[in-house]
mmCIF file with all atom_site columns, C-alpha atoms in Angstrom:
data_model
loop_
_atom_site.group_PDB
_atom_site.id
_atom_site.type_symbol
_atom_site.label_atom_id
_atom_site.label_alt_id
_atom_site.label_comp_id
_atom_site.label_asym_id
_atom_site.label_entity_id
_atom_site.label_seq_id
_atom_site.pdbx_PDB_ins_code
_atom_site.Cartn_x
_atom_site.Cartn_y
_atom_site.Cartn_z
_atom_site.occupancy
_atom_site.B_iso_or_equiv
_atom_site.pdbx_formal_charge
_atom_site.auth_seq_id
_atom_site.auth_comp_id
_atom_site.auth_asym_id
_atom_site.auth_atom_id
_atom_site.pdbx_PDB_model_num
ATOM 1   C CA . ALA A 1 1   ? -1.631  10.847 27.220  1.00 0.00 ? 1   ALA A CA 1
ATOM 2   C CA . LEU A 1 2   ? -4.028  13.749 27.076  1.00 0.00 ? 2   LEU A CA 1
ATOM 3   C CA . TYR A 1 3   ? -4.030  14.029 23.397  1.00 0.00 ? 3   TYR A CA 1
ATOM 4   C CA . SER A 1 4   ? -4.971  10.124 23.298  1.00 0.00 ? 4   SER A CA 1
ATOM 5   C CA . ARG A 1 5   ? -7.929  10.811 25.091  1.00 0.00 ? 5   ARG A CA 1
ATOM 6   C CA . LEU A 1 6   ? -9.157  13.599 22.941  1.00 0.00 ? 6   LEU A CA 1
ATOM 7   C CA . SER A 1 7   ? -12.172 12.931 20.480  1.00 0.00 ? 7   SER A CA 1
ATOM 8   C CA . THR A 1 8   ? -11.542 13.306 16.868  1.00 0.00 ? 8   THR A CA 1
ATOM 9   C CA . PRO A 1 9   ? -13.179 16.738 16.693  1.00 0.00 ? 9   PRO A CA 1
ATOM 10  C CA . GLY A 1 10  ? -11.276 17.507 19.647  1.00 0.00 ? 10  GLY A CA 1
ATOM 11  C CA . ARG A 1 11  ? -8.039  16.736 18.063  1.00 0.00 ? 11  ARG A CA 1
ATOM 12  C CA . ARG A 1 12  ? -8.985  18.717 14.919  1.00 0.00 ? 12  ARG A CA 1
ATOM 13  C CA . LEU A 1 13  ? -9.677  21.744 17.251  1.00 0.00 ? 13  LEU A CA 1
ATOM 14  C CA . LEU A 1 14  ? -6.336  21.518 18.909  1.00 0.00 ? 14  LEU A CA 1
ATOM 15  C CA . HIS A 1 15  ? -4.462  21.139 15.547  1.00 0.00 ? 15  HIS A CA 1
ATOM 16  C CA . ALA A 1 16  ? -6.358  24.301 14.202  1.00 0.00 ? 16  ALA A CA 1
ATOM 17  C CA . ALA A 1 17  ? -5.545  26.183 17.262  1.00 0.00 ? 17  ALA A CA 1
ATOM 18  C CA . VAL A 1 18  ? -1.677  25.406 17.274  1.00 0.00 ? 18  VAL A CA 1
ATOM 19  C CA . ALA A 1 19  ? -1.865  26.133 13.460  1.00 0.00 ? 19  ALA A CA 1
ATOM 20  C CA . ARG A 1 20  ? -3.238  29.642 13.960  1.00 0.00 ? 20  ARG A CA 1
ATOM 21  C CA . ALA A 1 21  ? -0.913  30.166 16.956  1.00 0.00 ? 21  ALA A CA 1
ATOM 22  C CA . LEU A 1 22  ? 2.192   29.334 14.352  1.00 0.00 ? 22  LEU A CA 1
ATOM 23  C CA . GLU A 1 23  ? 1.070   31.750 11.988  1.00 0.00 ? 23  GLU A CA 1
ATOM 24  C CA . GLN A 1 24  ? 0.648   34.570 14.608  1.00 0.00 ? 24  GLN A CA 1
ATOM 25  C CA . VAL A 1 25  ? 4.158   34.005 16.543  1.00 0.00 ? 25  VAL A CA 1
ATOM 26  C CA . TYR A 1 26  ? 5.946   33.330 13.321  1.00 0.00 ? 26  TYR A CA 1
ATOM 27  C CA . ALA A 1 27  ? 4.241   35.669 10.960  1.00 0.00 ? 27  ALA A CA 1
ATOM 28  C CA . SER A 1 28  ? 7.583   37.169 9.709   1.00 0.00 ? 28  SER A CA 1
ATOM 29  C CA . GLU A 1 29  ? 9.356   33.719 9.476   1.00 0.00 ? 29  GLU A CA 1
ATOM 30  C CA . LEU A 1 30  ? 6.415   31.436 7.945   1.00 0.00 ? 30  LEU A CA 1
ATOM 31  C CA . ASP A 1 31  ? 9.056   29.511 5.282   1.00 0.00 ? 31  ASP A CA 1
ATOM 32  C CA . THR A 1 32  ? 10.826  28.123 8.225   1.00 0.00 ? 32  THR A CA 1
ATOM 33  C CA . HIS A 1 33  ? 7.385   26.547 9.592   1.00 0.00 ? 33  HIS A CA 1
ATOM 34  C CA . CYS A 1 34  ? 5.268   25.863 6.623   1.00 0.00 ? 34  CYS A CA 1
ATOM 35  C CA . ALA A 1 35  ? 6.053   22.221 6.666   1.00 0.00 ? 35  ALA A CA 1
ATOM 36  C CA . SER A 1 36  ? 4.575   22.146 10.347  1.00 0.00 ? 36  SER A CA 1
ATOM 37  C CA . LEU A 1 37  ? 1.670   24.391 9.412   1.00 0.00 ? 37  LEU A CA 1
ATOM 38  C CA . GLY A 1 38  ? 0.702   22.179 6.693   1.00 0.00 ? 38  GLY A CA 1
ATOM 39  C CA . PHE A 1 39  ? 0.828   18.877 8.955   1.00 0.00 ? 39  PHE A CA 1
ATOM 40  C CA . HIS A 1 40  ? -1.518  20.891 11.571  1.00 0.00 ? 40  HIS A CA 1
ATOM 41  C CA . TYR A 1 41  ? -3.852  22.061 9.105   1.00 0.00 ? 41  TYR A CA 1
ATOM 42  C CA . TRP A 1 42  ? -4.149  18.571 7.651   1.00 0.00 ? 42  TRP A CA 1
ATOM 43  C CA . GLU A 1 43  ? -4.932  17.103 11.127  1.00 0.00 ? 43  GLU A CA 1
ATOM 44  C CA . ALA A 1 44  ? -7.493  20.043 11.489  1.00 0.00 ? 44  ALA A CA 1
ATOM 45  C CA . GLY A 1 45  ? -9.341  19.160 8.310   1.00 0.00 ? 45  GLY A CA 1
ATOM 46  C CA . LEU A 1 46  ? -8.516  22.763 6.966   1.00 0.00 ? 46  LEU A CA 1
ATOM 47  C CA . TRP A 1 47  ? -7.699  21.208 3.458   1.00 0.00 ? 47  TRP A CA 1
ATOM 48  C CA . ARG A 1 48  ? -7.323  24.518 1.611   1.00 0.00 ? 48  ARG A CA 1
ATOM 49  C CA . ASP A 1 49  ? -5.096  26.144 4.378   1.00 0.00 ? 49  ASP A CA 1
ATOM 50  C CA . ALA A 1 50  ? -3.007  22.580 4.462   1.00 0.00 ? 50  ALA A CA 1
ATOM 51  C CA . ALA A 1 51  ? -2.594  22.572 0.772   1.00 0.00 ? 51  ALA A CA 1
ATOM 52  C CA . ARG A 1 52  ? -1.116  26.428 0.491   1.00 0.00 ? 52  ARG A CA 1
ATOM 53  C CA . HIS A 1 53  ? 1.520   25.696 3.461   1.00 0.00 ? 53  HIS A CA 1
ATOM 54  C CA . LEU A 1 54  ? 2.202   22.370 1.877   1.00 0.00 ? 54  LEU A CA 1
ATOM 55  C CA . HIS A 1 55  ? 3.020   24.007 -1.604  1.00 0.00 ? 55  HIS A CA 1
ATOM 56  C CA . ARG A 1 56  ? 5.066   26.459 0.208   1.00 0.00 ? 56  ARG A CA 1
ATOM 57  C CA . ALA A 1 57  ? 7.274   23.689 2.250   1.00 0.00 ? 57  ALA A CA 1
ATOM 58  C CA . GLY A 1 58  ? 7.726   22.060 -1.213  1.00 0.00 ? 58  GLY A CA 1
ATOM 59  C CA . ALA A 1 59  ? 8.792   25.148 -2.844  1.00 0.00 ? 59  ALA A CA 1
ATOM 60  C CA . VAL A 1 60  ? 11.298  25.817 0.294   1.00 0.00 ? 60  VAL A CA 1
ATOM 61  C CA . ALA A 1 61  ? 12.538  22.279 -0.098  1.00 0.00 ? 61  ALA A CA 1
ATOM 62  C CA . ALA A 1 62  ? 13.222  22.727 -3.996  1.00 0.00 ? 62  ALA A CA 1
ATOM 63  C CA . ALA A 1 63  ? 14.890  25.914 -3.427  1.00 0.00 ? 63  ALA A CA 1
ATOM 64  C CA . ARG A 1 64  ? 17.138  24.067 -1.124  1.00 0.00 ? 64  ARG A CA 1
ATOM 65  C CA . GLY A 1 65  ? 17.917  21.411 -3.782  1.00 0.00 ? 65  GLY A CA 1
ATOM 66  C CA . VAL A 1 66  ? 16.095  18.815 -1.477  1.00 0.00 ? 66  VAL A CA 1
ATOM 67  C CA . HIS A 1 67  ? 13.591  17.605 -4.116  1.00 0.00 ? 67  HIS A CA 1
ATOM 68  C CA . THR A 1 68  ? 12.588  14.439 -2.609  1.00 0.00 ? 68  THR A CA 1
ATOM 69  C CA . GLN A 1 69  ? 11.267  16.295 0.297   1.00 0.00 ? 69  GLN A CA 1
ATOM 70  C CA . ALA A 1 70  ? 9.747   18.827 -2.138  1.00 0.00 ? 70  ALA A CA 1
ATOM 71  C CA . VAL A 1 71  ? 8.005   15.981 -3.876  1.00 0.00 ? 71  VAL A CA 1
ATOM 72  C CA . ILE A 1 72  ? 6.492   14.593 -0.598  1.00 0.00 ? 72  ILE A CA 1
ATOM 73  C CA . ALA A 1 73  ? 5.123   17.983 0.447   1.00 0.00 ? 73  ALA A CA 1
ATOM 74  C CA . LEU A 1 74  ? 3.955   18.683 -3.052  1.00 0.00 ? 74  LEU A CA 1
ATOM 75  C CA . GLU A 1 75  ? 2.027   15.555 -3.472  1.00 0.00 ? 75  GLU A CA 1
ATOM 76  C CA . ARG A 1 76  ? 0.522   16.055 -0.131  1.00 0.00 ? 76  ARG A CA 1
ATOM 77  C CA . ALA A 1 77  ? -0.737  19.448 -1.214  1.00 0.00 ? 77  ALA A CA 1
ATOM 78  C CA . LEU A 1 78  ? -2.623  17.758 -3.768  1.00 0.00 ? 78  LEU A CA 1
ATOM 79  C CA . GLU A 1 79  ? -4.078  15.411 -1.566  1.00 0.00 ? 79  GLU A CA 1
ATOM 80  C CA . ALA A 1 80  ? -5.378  18.360 0.256   1.00 0.00 ? 80  ALA A CA 1
ATOM 81  C CA . LEU A 1 81  ? -6.745  19.983 -2.592  1.00 0.00 ? 81  LEU A CA 1
ATOM 82  C CA . GLU A 1 82  ? -8.749  16.918 -3.674  1.00 0.00 ? 82  GLU A CA 1
ATOM 83  C CA . ARG A 1 83  ? -10.661 17.485 -0.523  1.00 0.00 ? 83  ARG A CA 1
ATOM 84  C CA . VAL A 1 84  ? -11.379 20.977 -1.122  1.00 0.00 ? 84  VAL A CA 1
ATOM 85  C CA . PRO A 1 85  ? -14.990 21.715 -2.690  1.00 0.00 ? 85  PRO A CA 1
ATOM 86  C CA . GLN A 1 86  ? -14.107 22.485 -6.680  1.00 0.00 ? 86  GLN A CA 1
ATOM 87  C CA . ASP A 1 87  ? -14.024 26.300 -7.522  1.00 0.00 ? 87  ASP A CA 1
ATOM 88  C CA . ARG A 1 88  ? -11.713 28.094 -9.919  1.00 0.00 ? 88  ARG A CA 1
ATOM 89  C CA . ALA A 1 89  ? -9.175  29.122 -6.702  1.00 0.00 ? 89  ALA A CA 1
ATOM 90  C CA . ARG A 1 90  ? -8.687  25.242 -5.957  1.00 0.00 ? 90  ARG A CA 1
ATOM 91  C CA . ASP A 1 91  ? -8.032  24.591 -9.871  1.00 0.00 ? 91  ASP A CA 1
ATOM 92  C CA . GLU A 1 92  ? -6.062  27.362 -10.088 1.00 0.00 ? 92  GLU A CA 1
ATOM 93  C CA . HIS A 1 93  ? -3.606  26.162 -7.215  1.00 0.00 ? 93  HIS A CA 1
ATOM 94  C CA . ALA A 1 94  ? -3.748  22.542 -8.205  1.00 0.00 ? 94  ALA A CA 1
ATOM 95  C CA . VAL A 1 95  ? -2.177  23.425 -11.642 1.00 0.00 ? 95  VAL A CA 1
ATOM 96  C CA . ASP A 1 96  ? 0.548   25.598 -9.815  1.00 0.00 ? 96  ASP A CA 1
ATOM 97  C CA . VAL A 1 97  ? 1.250   22.860 -7.518  1.00 0.00 ? 97  VAL A CA 1
ATOM 98  C CA . ARG A 1 98  ? 1.634   20.434 -10.356 1.00 0.00 ? 98  ARG A CA 1
ATOM 99  C CA . LEU A 1 99  ? 4.003   22.694 -12.253 1.00 0.00 ? 99  LEU A CA 1
ATOM 100 C CA . ALA A 1 100 ? 6.044   22.938 -8.989  1.00 0.00 ? 100 ALA A CA 1
ATOM 101 C CA . LEU A 1 101 ? 5.972   19.083 -8.695  1.00 0.00 ? 101 LEU A CA 1
ATOM 102 C CA . ARG A 1 102 ? 6.896   18.794 -12.342 1.00 0.00 ? 102 ARG A CA 1
ATOM 103 C CA . ASN A 1 103 ? 10.233  20.895 -11.460 1.00 0.00 ? 103 ASN A CA 1
ATOM 104 C CA . SER A 1 104 ? 11.333  18.630 -8.520  1.00 0.00 ? 104 SER A CA 1
ATOM 105 C CA . LEU A 1 105 ? 10.363  15.535 -10.386 1.00 0.00 ? 105 LEU A CA 1
ATOM 106 C CA . PHE A 1 106 ? 12.662  16.859 -13.358 1.00 0.00 ? 106 PHE A CA 1
ATOM 107 C CA . TYR A 1 107 ? 15.437  17.115 -10.924 1.00 0.00 ? 107 TYR A CA 1
ATOM 108 C CA . LEU A 1 108 ? 15.061  13.665 -9.811  1.00 0.00 ? 108 LEU A CA 1
ATOM 109 C CA . GLY A 1 109 ? 14.804  12.352 -13.229 1.00 0.00 ? 109 GLY A CA 1
ATOM 110 C CA . GLU A 1 110 ? 11.209  10.921 -13.211 1.00 0.00 ? 110 GLU A CA 1
ATOM 111 C CA . TYR A 1 111 ? 10.446  11.748 -16.408 1.00 0.00 ? 111 TYR A CA 1
ATOM 112 C CA . ASN A 1 112 ? 7.135   9.766  -16.816 1.00 0.00 ? 112 ASN A CA 1
ATOM 113 C CA . ARG A 1 113 ? 5.797   11.468 -13.927 1.00 0.00 ? 113 ARG A CA 1
ATOM 114 C CA . VAL A 1 114 ? 6.724   14.863 -15.064 1.00 0.00 ? 114 VAL A CA 1
ATOM 115 C CA . GLU A 1 115 ? 4.699   13.876 -18.329 1.00 0.00 ? 115 GLU A CA 1
ATOM 116 C CA . GLN A 1 116 ? 1.782   12.750 -16.319 1.00 0.00 ? 116 GLN A CA 1
ATOM 117 C CA . CYS A 1 117 ? 1.997   16.050 -13.789 1.00 0.00 ? 117 CYS A CA 1
ATOM 118 C CA . LEU A 1 118 ? 2.051   18.232 -16.969 1.00 0.00 ? 118 LEU A CA 1
ATOM 119 C CA . LEU A 1 119 ? -0.999  16.578 -18.794 1.00 0.00 ? 119 LEU A CA 1
ATOM 120 C CA . GLU A 1 120 ? -3.104  16.830 -15.641 1.00 0.00 ? 120 GLU A CA 1
ATOM 121 C CA . ALA A 1 121 ? -2.108  20.217 -15.097 1.00 0.00 ? 121 ALA A CA 1
ATOM 122 C CA . GLY A 1 122 ? -2.926  20.964 -18.934 1.00 0.00 ? 122 GLY A CA 1
ATOM 123 C CA . VAL A 1 123 ? -6.621  19.263 -18.586 1.00 0.00 ? 123 VAL A CA 1
ATOM 124 C CA . LEU A 1 124 ? -7.406  21.901 -15.754 1.00 0.00 ? 124 LEU A CA 1
ATOM 125 C CA . ALA A 1 125 ? -5.596  24.683 -17.355 1.00 0.00 ? 125 ALA A CA 1
ATOM 126 C CA . ARG A 1 126 ? -7.903  24.269 -20.372 1.00 0.00 ? 126 ARG A CA 1
ATOM 127 C CA . ALA A 1 127 ? -10.938 23.856 -18.338 1.00 0.00 ? 127 ALA A CA 1
ATOM 128 C CA . LEU A 1 128 ? -10.384 27.245 -16.629 1.00 0.00 ? 128 LEU A CA 1
ATOM 129 C CA . GLY A 1 129 ? -9.504  28.857 -19.856 1.00 0.00 ? 129 GLY A CA 1
ATOM 130 C CA . ASP A 1 130 ? -6.409  29.893 -18.152 1.00 0.00 ? 130 ASP A CA 1
ATOM 131 C CA . ARG A 1 131 ? -4.209  30.779 -21.398 1.00 0.00 ? 131 ARG A CA 1
ATOM 132 C CA . SER A 1 132 ? -1.012  31.677 -19.301 1.00 0.00 ? 132 SER A CA 1
ATOM 133 C CA . ARG A 1 133 ? -0.962  28.485 -17.275 1.00 0.00 ? 133 ARG A CA 1
ATOM 134 C CA . LEU A 1 134 ? -1.534  26.739 -20.501 1.00 0.00 ? 134 LEU A CA 1
ATOM 135 C CA . GLY A 1 135 ? 1.707   28.638 -22.097 1.00 0.00 ? 135 GLY A CA 1
ATOM 136 C CA . ARG A 1 136 ? 3.808   27.312 -19.158 1.00 0.00 ? 136 ARG A CA 1
ATOM 137 C CA . ILE A 1 137 ? 2.320   24.094 -19.620 1.00 0.00 ? 137 ILE A CA 1
ATOM 138 C CA . SER A 1 138 ? 3.013   24.053 -23.256 1.00 0.00 ? 138 SER A CA 1
ATOM 139 C CA . LEU A 1 139 ? 6.471   25.172 -22.772 1.00 0.00 ? 139 LEU A CA 1
ATOM 140 C CA . TYR A 1 140 ? 7.416   22.374 -19.951 1.00 0.00 ? 140 TYR A CA 1
ATOM 141 C CA . LEU A 1 141 ? 5.852   19.965 -22.393 1.00 0.00 ? 141 LEU A CA 1
ATOM 142 C CA . CYS A 1 142 ? 7.840   21.084 -25.465 1.00 0.00 ? 142 CYS A CA 1
ATOM 143 C CA . ASP A 1 143 ? 10.970  20.944 -23.300 1.00 0.00 ? 143 ASP A CA 1
ATOM 144 C CA . HIS A 1 144 ? 9.952   17.198 -21.950 1.00 0.00 ? 144 HIS A CA 1
ATOM 145 C CA . TYR A 1 145 ? 9.322   15.884 -25.401 1.00 0.00 ? 145 TYR A CA 1
ATOM 146 C CA . ARG A 1 146 ? 12.395  17.534 -26.937 1.00 0.00 ? 146 ARG A CA 1
ATOM 147 C CA . ARG A 1 147 ? 14.519  16.061 -24.142 1.00 0.00 ? 147 ARG A CA 1
ATOM 148 C CA . ARG A 1 148 ? 12.755  12.550 -24.845 1.00 0.00 ? 148 ARG A CA 1
ATOM 149 C CA . GLY A 1 149 ? 13.629  12.866 -28.602 1.00 0.00 ? 149 GLY A CA 1
ATOM 150 C CA . ASP A 1 150 ? 10.091  13.081 -29.626 1.00 0.00 ? 150 ASP A CA 1
ATOM 151 C CA . ALA A 1 151 ? 10.678  16.243 -32.204 1.00 0.00 ? 151 ALA A CA 1
ATOM 152 C CA . ASP A 1 152 ? 6.849   16.023 -33.407 1.00 0.00 ? 152 ASP A CA 1
ATOM 153 C CA . ARG A 1 153 ? 5.324   16.536 -29.763 1.00 0.00 ? 153 ARG A CA 1
ATOM 154 C CA . ALA A 1 154 ? 7.888   19.167 -28.866 1.00 0.00 ? 154 ALA A CA 1
ATOM 155 C CA . MET A 1 155 ? 7.396   21.188 -32.217 1.00 0.00 ? 155 MET A CA 1
ATOM 156 C CA . ALA A 1 156 ? 3.397   20.958 -31.258 1.00 0.00 ? 156 ALA A CA 1
ATOM 157 C CA . HIS A 1 157 ? 3.678   22.221 -27.861 1.00 0.00 ? 157 HIS A CA 1
ATOM 158 C CA . GLY A 1 158 ? 6.264   24.623 -28.859 1.00 0.00 ? 158 GLY A CA 1
ATOM 159 C CA . GLY A 1 159 ? 3.705   26.131 -31.357 1.00 0.00 ? 159 GLY A CA 1
ATOM 160 C CA . VAL A 1 160 ? 1.118   26.241 -28.889 1.00 0.00 ? 160 VAL A CA 1
ATOM 161 C CA . ALA A 1 161 ? 3.317   28.059 -26.301 1.00 0.00 ? 161 ALA A CA 1
ATOM 162 C CA . LEU A 1 162 ? 4.599   30.497 -29.032 1.00 0.00 ? 162 LEU A CA 1
ATOM 163 C CA . ASP A 1 163 ? 0.977   31.501 -29.823 1.00 0.00 ? 163 ASP A CA 1
ATOM 164 C CA . ILE A 1 164 ? -0.002  31.726 -26.266 1.00 0.00 ? 164 ILE A CA 1
ATOM 165 C CA . ALA A 1 165 ? 2.962   34.011 -25.664 1.00 0.00 ? 165 ALA A CA 1
ATOM 166 C CA . ALA A 1 166 ? 2.019   36.322 -28.606 1.00 0.00 ? 166 ALA A CA 1
ATOM 167 C CA . THR A 1 167 ? -1.465  36.341 -27.479 1.00 0.00 ? 167 THR A CA 1
ATOM 168 C CA . VAL A 1 168 ? -1.271  37.430 -24.050 1.00 0.00 ? 168 VAL A CA 1
ATOM 169 C CA . GLY A 1 169 ? 2.317   39.476 -24.462 1.00 0.00 ? 169 GLY A CA 1
ATOM 170 C CA . ASP A 1 170 ? 4.730   37.072 -22.342 1.00 0.00 ? 170 ASP A CA 1
ATOM 171 C CA . LEU A 1 171 ? 8.049   37.746 -23.326 1.00 0.00 ? 171 LEU A CA 1
ATOM 172 C CA . GLU A 1 172 ? 9.596   35.468 -20.921 1.00 0.00 ? 172 GLU A CA 1
ATOM 173 C CA . LEU A 1 173 ? 7.131   32.423 -21.940 1.00 0.00 ? 173 LEU A CA 1
ATOM 174 C CA . ARG A 1 174 ? 8.237   33.563 -25.998 1.00 0.00 ? 174 ARG A CA 1
ATOM 175 C CA . THR A 1 175 ? 11.949  33.631 -25.063 1.00 0.00 ? 175 THR A CA 1
ATOM 176 C CA . GLN A 1 176 ? 12.082  30.232 -23.240 1.00 0.00 ? 176 GLN A CA 1
ATOM 177 C CA . THR A 1 177 ? 10.077  28.627 -25.618 1.00 0.00 ? 177 THR A CA 1
ATOM 178 C CA . ASN A 1 178 ? 12.273  30.171 -28.653 1.00 0.00 ? 178 ASN A CA 1
ATOM 179 C CA . LEU A 1 179 ? 15.349  28.674 -26.779 1.00 0.00 ? 179 LEU A CA 1
ATOM 180 C CA . TYR A 1 180 ? 13.846  25.268 -26.533 1.00 0.00 ? 180 TYR A CA 1
ATOM 181 C CA . LEU A 1 181 ? 12.923  25.131 -30.143 1.00 0.00 ? 181 LEU A CA 1
ATOM 182 C CA . GLY A 1 182 ? 16.146  26.519 -31.258 1.00 0.00 ? 182 GLY A CA 1
ATOM 183 C CA . GLN A 1 183 ? 17.926  23.511 -29.319 1.00 0.00 ? 183 GLN A CA 1
ATOM 184 C CA . LEU A 1 184 ? 15.484  21.029 -30.793 1.00 0.00 ? 184 LEU A CA 1
ATOM 185 C CA . HIS A 1 185 ? 15.999  22.431 -34.491 1.00 0.00 ? 185 HIS A CA 1
ATOM 186 C CA . ASN A 1 186 ? 19.637  22.270 -33.902 1.00 0.00 ? 186 ASN A CA 1
ATOM 187 C CA . THR A 1 187 ? 19.637  18.565 -32.767 1.00 0.00 ? 187 THR A CA 1
ATOM 188 C CA . LEU A 1 188 ? 17.584  18.073 -36.040 1.00 0.00 ? 188 LEU A CA 1
ATOM 189 C CA . GLY A 1 189 ? 20.181  19.715 -37.891 1.00 0.00 ? 189 GLY A CA 1
ATOM 190 C CA . ASP A 1 190 ? 18.266  22.717 -39.030 1.00 0.00 ? 190 ASP A CA 1
ATOM 191 C CA . LEU A 1 191 ? 20.665  25.057 -38.248 1.00 0.00 ? 191 LEU A CA 1
ATOM 192 C CA . ARG A 1 192 ? 19.226  28.235 -40.228 1.00 0.00 ? 192 ARG A CA 1
ATOM 193 C CA . VAL A 1 193 ? 15.816  27.760 -38.458 1.00 0.00 ? 193 VAL A CA 1
ATOM 194 C CA . ALA A 1 194 ? 17.776  26.869 -34.928 1.00 0.00 ? 194 ALA A CA 1
ATOM 195 C CA . ARG A 1 195 ? 19.816  30.247 -35.530 1.00 0.00 ? 195 ARG A CA 1
ATOM 196 C CA . GLU A 1 196 ? 16.522  32.297 -36.095 1.00 0.00 ? 196 GLU A CA 1
#
């Protein structure tokens, strides 16, 4: 009853106070409360904090294998980020949330949305000039198109990922890309290239 009588600014202040109290009281176990924190920061209109906690809530849900819940939290994080003034940190975070969203959408078999997510992330990463993130996106696009049977696109994105891996010295990116390209060449019957 008291809450319903509060003005919108009063409600926002209350939600902000609750979120800050949760962060203090549960500082050592924030993962357990990240969804609540995301909710309260959202209601407080503190979008950057809301996005941060909703992103974490999505990661926690995905780690538990609850990908439907992860998608909801991650999409909400993206909505919060749209309300944050544009700067480099916001755009980097938006790429990272989309990469996390890609993982859960993949497990749910929502492949068209996977592609959309990766293409949006790619636009942001290119605008940022962020080679590491662009390499990860290219890796995932290589795998996506490989699974969809689009060998030309898979090869193109795999080539980009390998180039970036060599440029930035990312062994993990190179290894994963070679795995996907090896599988692709095997499927195409290029066994010598696949073995290499």
